[in-house]
Amino acid sequence: SITKKINSFALDTSSPEAARQALNYLLADLARWLYRHILSSDTMIGKMSSISADEEDPFAFCEKYKTGVELIDTEHRRLFEIIHDTNDLIHAELLHDKYDKIMEILASLKDYTEFHFNDEEELMKRISYPGLEAQKHAHATFIERLVDIDLNTLDEIDNDQQAYLLDLINFLIGWLSNHILASDKKLGEYVRNNNIL
């Protein structure tokens, strides 16, 4: 995509100002692309290449993410499966046009996270969990981000599918792992400490 843009660039030589403006647009596009490419594609390549065969799969639900609350752990496991599906899609080299699959993953992710967040919030209400409001805020922010992705970036998704998928998976795994380790683990501790469930 970026190679095509550079190769098709034609400098507007009608005036020095037009030439300057054309170059500025090209440089701005290149800077945006490079920034996104390093933060998504290259960062993910670095993460994947640093994982040896005996290390855990970064997209797998493992022991460190368990809260001890069966309902929450089961639903978190499903969220990790969706992220794993996204990773599989990134590496599906024989599938050239991934747009429809991206839309399926986004729809599945939105539906399941709303379902999971509702279950989690209902549980927190039932047990009078003091961190309920903070959790609700974090959940709403995550859903907003998914809705925003789906509605406002459709053209970008279609034009640069691989970069979009890498951005998406970085966001998903980063947010989910941080949220579980920083917030949901506290809910598990609250349940254990108060002998609930």
Short mmCIF file of C-alpha atoms in Angstrom, two decimals:
data_model
loop_
_atom_site.label_atom_id
_atom_site.label_comp_id
_atom_site.label_asym_id
_atom_site.label_seq_id
_atom_site.Cartn_x
_atom_site.Cartn_y
_atom_site.Cartn_z
CA SER A 1 0.00 0.00 0.00
CA ILE A 2 2.70 2.50 0.98
CA THR A 3 4.97 1.41 -1.90
CA LYS A 4 2.12 1.97 -4.34
CA LYS A 5 1.51 5.44 -2.91
CA ILE A 6 5.18 6.41 -3.22
CA ASN A 7 5.53 4.98 -6.74
CA SER A 8 2.42 6.77 -7.95
CA PHE A 9 3.39 10.12 -6.41
CA ALA A 10 3.65 12.93 -8.94
CA LEU A 11 5.07 16.23 -7.82
CA ASP A 12 2.86 19.19 -8.67
CA THR A 13 5.28 21.50 -10.45
CA SER A 14 2.76 24.21 -11.29
CA SER A 15 4.32 26.45 -8.61
CA PRO A 16 6.81 26.22 -5.75
CA GLU A 17 3.91 26.44 -3.27
CA ALA A 18 2.02 23.58 -4.99
CA ALA A 19 5.18 21.44 -5.00
CA ARG A 20 5.78 22.17 -1.31
CA GLN A 21 2.17 21.33 -0.44
CA ALA A 22 2.27 18.04 -2.40
CA LEU A 23 5.50 17.02 -0.65
CA ASN A 24 4.06 17.95 2.75
CA TYR A 25 1.01 15.76 2.13
CA LEU A 26 3.22 12.86 1.09
CA LEU A 27 5.51 13.29 4.11
CA ALA A 28 2.53 13.46 6.47
CA ASP A 29 1.11 10.24 4.98
CA LEU A 30 4.50 8.53 5.26
CA ALA A 31 4.95 9.65 8.88
CA ARG A 32 1.44 8.39 9.82
CA TRP A 33 2.05 5.09 8.07
CA LEU A 34 5.47 4.58 9.63
CA TYR A 35 4.19 5.39 13.12
CA ARG A 36 1.28 2.92 12.79
CA HIS A 37 3.47 0.28 11.14
CA ILE A 38 6.10 0.36 13.89
CA LEU A 39 3.55 0.38 16.70
CA SER A 40 1.47 -2.43 15.25
CA SER A 41 3.25 -4.71 12.76
CA ASP A 42 6.84 -4.33 13.89
CA THR A 43 5.98 -4.41 17.58
CA MET A 44 3.98 -7.62 17.09
CA ILE A 45 6.81 -9.19 15.07
CA GLY A 46 9.16 -8.34 17.92
CA LYS A 47 6.82 -9.87 20.48
CA MET A 48 6.29 -13.02 18.45
CA SER A 49 9.98 -13.50 17.62
CA SER A 50 10.96 -13.16 21.28
CA ILE A 51 8.72 -16.06 22.28
CA SER A 52 10.59 -19.33 22.32
CA ALA A 53 8.91 -22.70 21.85
CA ASP A 54 8.81 -23.40 25.58
CA GLU A 55 7.11 -20.10 26.47
CA GLU A 56 3.37 -19.71 26.75
CA ASP A 57 1.17 -18.58 23.89
CA PRO A 58 0.56 -14.83 24.42
CA PHE A 59 -2.99 -15.26 23.14
CA ALA A 60 -3.92 -18.15 25.44
CA PHE A 61 -5.92 -17.92 28.64
CA CYS A 62 -3.47 -19.22 31.25
CA GLU A 63 -3.14 -19.57 35.01
CA LYS A 64 -2.06 -15.97 35.64
CA TYR A 65 -5.42 -14.70 34.32
CA LYS A 66 -7.59 -16.90 36.56
CA THR A 67 -9.65 -14.98 39.10
CA GLY A 68 -10.99 -18.05 40.90
CA VAL A 69 -14.56 -17.12 39.95
CA GLU A 70 -15.69 -19.86 37.56
CA LEU A 71 -18.20 -17.77 35.59
CA ILE A 72 -15.69 -14.98 34.97
CA ASP A 73 -12.83 -17.33 34.12
CA THR A 74 -14.99 -19.27 31.63
CA GLU A 75 -16.06 -16.06 29.89
CA HIS A 76 -12.52 -14.65 29.87
CA ARG A 77 -11.37 -17.88 28.24
CA ARG A 78 -13.85 -17.23 25.39
CA LEU A 79 -12.55 -13.66 24.95
CA PHE A 80 -9.02 -15.02 24.62
CA GLU A 81 -10.30 -17.50 22.01
CA ILE A 82 -11.66 -14.57 19.96
CA ILE A 83 -8.26 -12.85 20.20
CA HIS A 84 -6.61 -16.11 19.14
CA ASP A 85 -8.98 -16.21 16.12
CA THR A 86 -7.81 -12.69 15.25
CA ASN A 87 -4.19 -13.82 15.42
CA ASP A 88 -5.00 -16.81 13.18
CA LEU A 89 -6.61 -14.45 10.68
CA ILE A 90 -3.47 -12.28 10.64
CA HIS A 91 -1.41 -15.32 9.71
CA ALA A 92 -3.87 -16.73 7.13
CA GLU A 93 -1.57 -16.04 4.19
CA LEU A 94 -3.84 -17.73 1.63
CA LEU A 95 -6.76 -15.47 2.55
CA HIS A 96 -6.10 -12.25 0.64
CA ASP A 97 -9.29 -10.29 1.40
CA LYS A 98 -9.94 -10.51 5.13
CA TYR A 99 -12.52 -7.72 5.37
CA ASP A 100 -15.59 -9.96 5.92
CA LYS A 101 -13.73 -12.02 8.51
CA ILE A 102 -12.63 -8.84 10.31
CA MET A 103 -16.27 -7.72 10.46
CA GLU A 104 -17.29 -11.15 11.82
CA ILE A 105 -14.64 -10.97 14.54
CA LEU A 106 -15.65 -7.43 15.51
CA ALA A 107 -19.33 -8.42 15.70
CA SER A 108 -18.50 -11.52 17.72
CA LEU A 109 -16.22 -9.55 20.02
CA LYS A 110 -18.78 -6.80 20.61
CA ASP A 111 -21.62 -9.23 21.28
CA TYR A 112 -19.57 -11.40 23.60
CA THR A 113 -17.96 -8.57 25.56
CA GLU A 114 -21.37 -6.96 26.15
CA PHE A 115 -22.69 -10.34 27.32
CA HIS A 116 -19.64 -10.90 29.55
CA PHE A 117 -19.62 -7.39 31.02
CA ASN A 118 -23.32 -7.69 31.82
CA ASP A 119 -22.71 -11.02 33.62
CA GLU A 120 -19.74 -9.60 35.50
CA GLU A 121 -21.61 -6.45 36.56
CA GLU A 122 -24.65 -8.45 37.67
CA LEU A 123 -22.37 -10.63 39.81
CA MET A 124 -20.74 -7.53 41.32
CA LYS A 125 -24.16 -6.07 42.16
CA ARG A 126 -25.30 -9.33 43.73
CA ILE A 127 -22.27 -9.53 46.01
CA SER A 128 -22.14 -5.76 46.73
CA TYR A 129 -18.67 -5.39 45.25
CA PRO A 130 -17.26 -1.94 46.14
CA GLY A 131 -15.39 -1.59 42.81
CA LEU A 132 -18.53 -1.92 40.67
CA GLU A 133 -18.62 1.68 39.37
CA ALA A 134 -14.97 1.66 38.30
CA GLN A 135 -15.52 -1.66 36.52
CA LYS A 136 -18.63 -0.34 34.75
CA HIS A 137 -16.68 2.70 33.56
CA ALA A 138 -13.82 0.53 32.23
CA HIS A 139 -16.29 -1.77 30.48
CA ALA A 140 -18.15 1.14 28.86
CA THR A 141 -14.87 2.61 27.59
CA PHE A 142 -13.89 -0.70 26.01
CA ILE A 143 -17.29 -1.10 24.29
CA GLU A 144 -17.10 2.50 23.04
CA ARG A 145 -13.71 1.77 21.48
CA LEU A 146 -15.10 -1.29 19.69
CA VAL A 147 -18.12 0.61 18.41
CA ASP A 148 -15.87 3.45 17.28
CA ILE A 149 -13.60 1.03 15.42
CA ASP A 150 -16.52 -0.59 13.67
CA LEU A 151 -18.33 2.58 12.61
CA ASN A 152 -15.59 5.06 11.82
CA THR A 153 -12.81 3.09 10.18
CA LEU A 154 -14.51 0.86 7.61
CA ASP A 155 -12.63 2.34 4.64
CA GLU A 156 -9.30 2.17 6.47
CA ILE A 157 -9.97 -1.45 7.39
CA ASP A 158 -10.58 -2.39 3.77
CA ASN A 159 -7.51 -0.52 2.47
CA ASP A 160 -4.97 -1.83 4.99
CA GLN A 161 -6.39 -4.99 6.51
CA GLN A 162 -3.17 -6.46 7.91
CA ALA A 163 -2.20 -3.28 9.77
CA TYR A 164 -5.75 -2.97 11.08
CA LEU A 165 -5.71 -6.53 12.42
CA LEU A 166 -2.37 -5.95 14.12
CA ASP A 167 -3.67 -2.74 15.73
CA LEU A 168 -6.80 -4.59 16.83
CA ILE A 169 -4.97 -7.54 18.36
CA ASN A 170 -2.53 -5.26 20.20
CA PHE A 171 -5.44 -3.29 21.62
CA LEU A 172 -7.40 -6.42 22.58
CA ILE A 173 -4.63 -8.36 24.26
CA GLY A 174 -3.28 -5.25 25.98
CA TRP A 175 -6.62 -4.09 27.32
CA LEU A 176 -7.89 -7.53 28.34
CA SER A 177 -4.73 -8.68 30.10
CA ASN A 178 -4.31 -5.35 31.92
CA HIS A 179 -7.98 -5.27 32.91
CA ILE A 180 -7.95 -8.83 34.24
CA LEU A 181 -4.68 -8.42 36.13
CA ALA A 182 -5.46 -4.96 37.53
CA SER A 183 -9.24 -5.12 38.12
CA ASP A 184 -10.80 -8.56 37.79
CA LYS A 185 -8.20 -10.21 40.03
CA LYS A 186 -9.34 -7.82 42.80
CA LEU A 187 -12.88 -9.06 42.32
CA GLY A 188 -11.59 -12.63 42.74
CA GLU A 189 -9.80 -11.63 45.95
CA TYR A 190 -12.98 -9.97 47.26
CA VAL A 191 -14.94 -13.16 46.57
CA ARG A 192 -12.34 -15.32 48.35
CA ASN A 193 -11.84 -12.99 51.30
CA ASN A 194 -15.57 -12.77 51.95
CA ASN A 195 -16.31 -16.47 51.33
CA ILE A 196 -18.82 -15.61 48.61
CA LEU A 197 -20.05 -18.15 46.05
#
